[in-house]
Coordinates of C-alpha atoms and ligand atoms in Angstrom, one line a residue:
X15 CA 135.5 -44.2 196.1
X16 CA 134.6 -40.8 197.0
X17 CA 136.0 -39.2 199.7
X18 CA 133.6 -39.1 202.4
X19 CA 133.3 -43.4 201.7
X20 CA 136.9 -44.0 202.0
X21 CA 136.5 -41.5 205.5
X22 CA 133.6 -43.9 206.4
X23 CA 135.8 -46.7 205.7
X24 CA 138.5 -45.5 207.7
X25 CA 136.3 -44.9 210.9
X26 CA 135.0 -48.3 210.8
X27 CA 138.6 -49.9 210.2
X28 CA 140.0 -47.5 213.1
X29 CA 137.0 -48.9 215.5
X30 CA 138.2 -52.3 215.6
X31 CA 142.0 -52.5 215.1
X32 CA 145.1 -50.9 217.7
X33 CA 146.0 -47.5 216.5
X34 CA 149.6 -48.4 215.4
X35 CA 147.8 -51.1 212.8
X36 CA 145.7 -48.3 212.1
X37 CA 149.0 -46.3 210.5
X38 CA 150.2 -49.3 208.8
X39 CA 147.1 -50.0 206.8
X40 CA 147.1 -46.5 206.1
X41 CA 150.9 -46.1 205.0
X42 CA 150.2 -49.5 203.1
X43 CA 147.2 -47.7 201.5
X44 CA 149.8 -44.6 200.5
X45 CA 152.0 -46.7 198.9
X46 CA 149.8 -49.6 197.0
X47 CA 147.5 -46.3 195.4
X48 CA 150.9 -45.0 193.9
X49 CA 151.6 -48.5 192.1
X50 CA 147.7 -49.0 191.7
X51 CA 148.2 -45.4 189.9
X52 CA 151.6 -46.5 187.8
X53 CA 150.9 -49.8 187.0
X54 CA 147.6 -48.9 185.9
X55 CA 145.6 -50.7 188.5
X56 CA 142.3 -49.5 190.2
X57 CA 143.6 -47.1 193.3
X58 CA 140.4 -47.7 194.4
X59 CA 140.8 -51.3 194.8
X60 CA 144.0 -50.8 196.3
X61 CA 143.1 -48.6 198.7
X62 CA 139.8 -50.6 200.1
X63 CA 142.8 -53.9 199.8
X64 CA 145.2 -52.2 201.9
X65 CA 142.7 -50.2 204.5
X66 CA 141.1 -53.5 205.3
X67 CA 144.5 -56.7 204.9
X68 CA 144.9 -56.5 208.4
X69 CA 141.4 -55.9 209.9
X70 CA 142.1 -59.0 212.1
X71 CA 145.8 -58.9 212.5
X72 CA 145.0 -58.6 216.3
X73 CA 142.6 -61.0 217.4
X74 CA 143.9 -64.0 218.8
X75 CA 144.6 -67.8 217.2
X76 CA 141.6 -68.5 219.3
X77 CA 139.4 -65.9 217.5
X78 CA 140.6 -66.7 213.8
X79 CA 140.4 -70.4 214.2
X80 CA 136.6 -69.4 215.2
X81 CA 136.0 -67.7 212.3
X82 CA 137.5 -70.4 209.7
X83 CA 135.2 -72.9 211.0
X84 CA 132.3 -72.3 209.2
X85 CA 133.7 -71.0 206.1
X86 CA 133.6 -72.9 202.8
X87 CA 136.1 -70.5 201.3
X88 CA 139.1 -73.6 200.2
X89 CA 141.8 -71.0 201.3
X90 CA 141.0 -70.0 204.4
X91 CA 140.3 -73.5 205.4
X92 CA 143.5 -74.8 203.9
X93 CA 145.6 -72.4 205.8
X94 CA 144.0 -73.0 208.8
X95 CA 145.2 -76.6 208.5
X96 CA 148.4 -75.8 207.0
X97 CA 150.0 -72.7 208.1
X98 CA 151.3 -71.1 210.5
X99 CA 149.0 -69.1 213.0
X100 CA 150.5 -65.6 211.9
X101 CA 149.5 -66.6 208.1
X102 CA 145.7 -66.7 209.0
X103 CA 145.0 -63.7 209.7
X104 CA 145.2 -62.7 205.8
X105 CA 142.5 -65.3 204.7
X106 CA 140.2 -64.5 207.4
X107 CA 140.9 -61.0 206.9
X108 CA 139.1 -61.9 203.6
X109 CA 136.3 -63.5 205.3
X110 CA 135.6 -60.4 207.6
X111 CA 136.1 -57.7 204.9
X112 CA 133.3 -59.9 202.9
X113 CA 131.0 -60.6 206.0
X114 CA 131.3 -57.4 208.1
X115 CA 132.7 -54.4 205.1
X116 CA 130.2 -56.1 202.2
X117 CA 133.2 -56.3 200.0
X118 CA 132.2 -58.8 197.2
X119 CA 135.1 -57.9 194.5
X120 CA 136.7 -61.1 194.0
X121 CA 140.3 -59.3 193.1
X122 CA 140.3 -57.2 196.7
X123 CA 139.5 -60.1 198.1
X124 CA 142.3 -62.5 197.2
X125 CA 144.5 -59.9 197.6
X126 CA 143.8 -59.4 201.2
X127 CA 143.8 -63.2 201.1
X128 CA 147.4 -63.4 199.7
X129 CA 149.2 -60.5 201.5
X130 CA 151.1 -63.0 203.7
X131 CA 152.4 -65.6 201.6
X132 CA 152.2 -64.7 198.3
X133 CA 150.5 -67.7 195.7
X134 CA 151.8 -68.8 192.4
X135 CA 148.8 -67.0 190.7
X136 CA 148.9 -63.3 191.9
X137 CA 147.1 -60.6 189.5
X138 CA 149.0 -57.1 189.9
X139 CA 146.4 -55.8 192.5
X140 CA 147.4 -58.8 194.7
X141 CA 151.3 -58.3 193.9
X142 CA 151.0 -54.8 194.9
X143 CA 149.3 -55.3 198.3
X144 CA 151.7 -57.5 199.0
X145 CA 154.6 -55.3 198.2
X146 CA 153.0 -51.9 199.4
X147 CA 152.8 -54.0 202.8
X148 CA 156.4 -55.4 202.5
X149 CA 157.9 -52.0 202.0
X150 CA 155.3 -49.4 203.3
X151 CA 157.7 -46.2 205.1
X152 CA 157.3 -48.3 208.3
X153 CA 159.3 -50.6 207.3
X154 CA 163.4 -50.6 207.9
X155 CA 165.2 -53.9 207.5
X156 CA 167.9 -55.1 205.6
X157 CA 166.7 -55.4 202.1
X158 CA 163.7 -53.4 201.7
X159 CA 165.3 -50.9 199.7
X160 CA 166.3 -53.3 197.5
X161 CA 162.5 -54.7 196.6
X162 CA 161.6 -50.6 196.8
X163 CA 164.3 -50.0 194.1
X164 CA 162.2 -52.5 191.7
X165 CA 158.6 -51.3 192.7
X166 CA 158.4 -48.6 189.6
X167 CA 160.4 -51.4 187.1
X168 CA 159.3 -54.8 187.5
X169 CA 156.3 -55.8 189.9
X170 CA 157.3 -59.4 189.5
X171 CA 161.1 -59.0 190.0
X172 CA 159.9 -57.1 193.3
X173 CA 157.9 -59.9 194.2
X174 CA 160.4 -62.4 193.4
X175 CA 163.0 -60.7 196.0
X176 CA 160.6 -60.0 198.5
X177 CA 160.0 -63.6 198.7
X178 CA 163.4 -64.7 198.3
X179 CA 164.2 -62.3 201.4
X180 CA 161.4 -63.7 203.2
X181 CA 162.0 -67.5 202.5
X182 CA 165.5 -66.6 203.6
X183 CA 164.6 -65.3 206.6
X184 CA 162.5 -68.2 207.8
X185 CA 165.1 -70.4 206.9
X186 CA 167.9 -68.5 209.0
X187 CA 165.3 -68.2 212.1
X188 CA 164.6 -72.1 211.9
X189 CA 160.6 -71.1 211.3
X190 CA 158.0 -73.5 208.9
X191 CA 158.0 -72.3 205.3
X192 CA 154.8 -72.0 204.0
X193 CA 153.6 -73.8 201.1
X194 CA 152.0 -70.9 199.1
X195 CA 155.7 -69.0 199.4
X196 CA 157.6 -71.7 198.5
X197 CA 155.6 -72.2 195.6
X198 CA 155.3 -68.2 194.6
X199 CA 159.1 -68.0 194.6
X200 CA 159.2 -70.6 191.9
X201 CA 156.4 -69.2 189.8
X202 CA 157.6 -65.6 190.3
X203 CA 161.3 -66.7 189.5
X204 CA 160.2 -67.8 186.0
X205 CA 157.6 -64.8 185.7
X206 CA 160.9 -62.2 186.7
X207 CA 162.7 -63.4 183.9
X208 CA 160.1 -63.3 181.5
X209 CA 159.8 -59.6 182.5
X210 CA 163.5 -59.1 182.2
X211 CA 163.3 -60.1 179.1
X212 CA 160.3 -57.6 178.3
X213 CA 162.4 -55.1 179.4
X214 CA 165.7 -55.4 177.4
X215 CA 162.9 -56.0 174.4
X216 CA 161.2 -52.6 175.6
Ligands
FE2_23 FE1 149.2 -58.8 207.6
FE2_24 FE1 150.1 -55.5 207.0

């Protein structure tokens, strides 16, 4: 993307979200084109993921649960059934950034898709939205350092802690689990060792 697109890209994204979401889509963006960059992934792709993952973070249940109606995407309508509100606004964050951004790439999609939960099948561009988002300089809670410390080492150990922290968290607060982070813990716990082992091999 040259510059002037990802400018163009920016003005649109700036027109219709709150300026503080704004700065987090763009500290997301600084982080997930650094990993795009070391893990060999398109920065591009990262970039257009993270400036557009939360173009609907805002709108109300109302507005979401609108916009899921019509779809025939399976995920969006399956987490409109089964998660909670919160969790919509990645899939329908897909829906938007296909309808209203023309953004057809299957891979930025389902990242944007997959930034809240996390799924059991995550390609690294997905992994690393999710992480830029978990740990982007904004961020200060117990723990992030620790998924930070693994970004540069192993993107599935990262991801297996950030969900670990995050499963942990719901559980502690009494909130629903979803279904897709439940089940990327598992899959990421046997994909973290598998890397582990990679990298004692290495
Ligand atoms: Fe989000
Ligand atoms: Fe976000």
């Amino acid at each position: 993307m040259i510059p002037e697109e990802r400018a163009h890209l920016v003005d649109l994204v700036a027109g219709r979200v709150p300026k503080k979401r704004l700065k987090h889509m763009l500290r997301v963006e600084t982080l997930a084109v650094r990993l795009a960059r070391f893990w060999g992934v398109s920065e591009e792709k990262a970039s257009v993921a993270s400036l557009l993952h939360d173009i609907v973070r805002d709108e109300p249940e109302s507005t979401l649960l609108e916009l899921v109606k019509d779809t025939d995407d399976p995920l969006a309508r399956e987490m409109a059934e089964t998660s909670a509100p919160v969790v919509l606004h990645a899939p329908v964050g897909a829906l938007i950034a296909r309808r209203d951004f023309g953004v057809d790439d299957p891979e930025i999609l389902r990242a944007i898709a997959l930034h809240t939960t996390g799924a059991s099948h995550m390609d690294r561009l997905a992994m690393i939205v999710f992480l830029a988002d978990y740990c982007e300089s904004g961020r200060h809670f117990a723990g992030v350092e620790e998924v930070r410390s693994l970004l540069f080492s192993s993107l599935e150990t990262a991801m297996l802690r950030a969900l670990a922290q995050t499963l942990s968290y719901l559980r502690q607060h009494s909130r629903p689990m979803d279904r897709h982070t439940v089940d990327a813990a598992a899959a990421f716990a046997c994909l973290a060792a598998e890397d582990s082992q990679r990298l004692r091999q290495a």
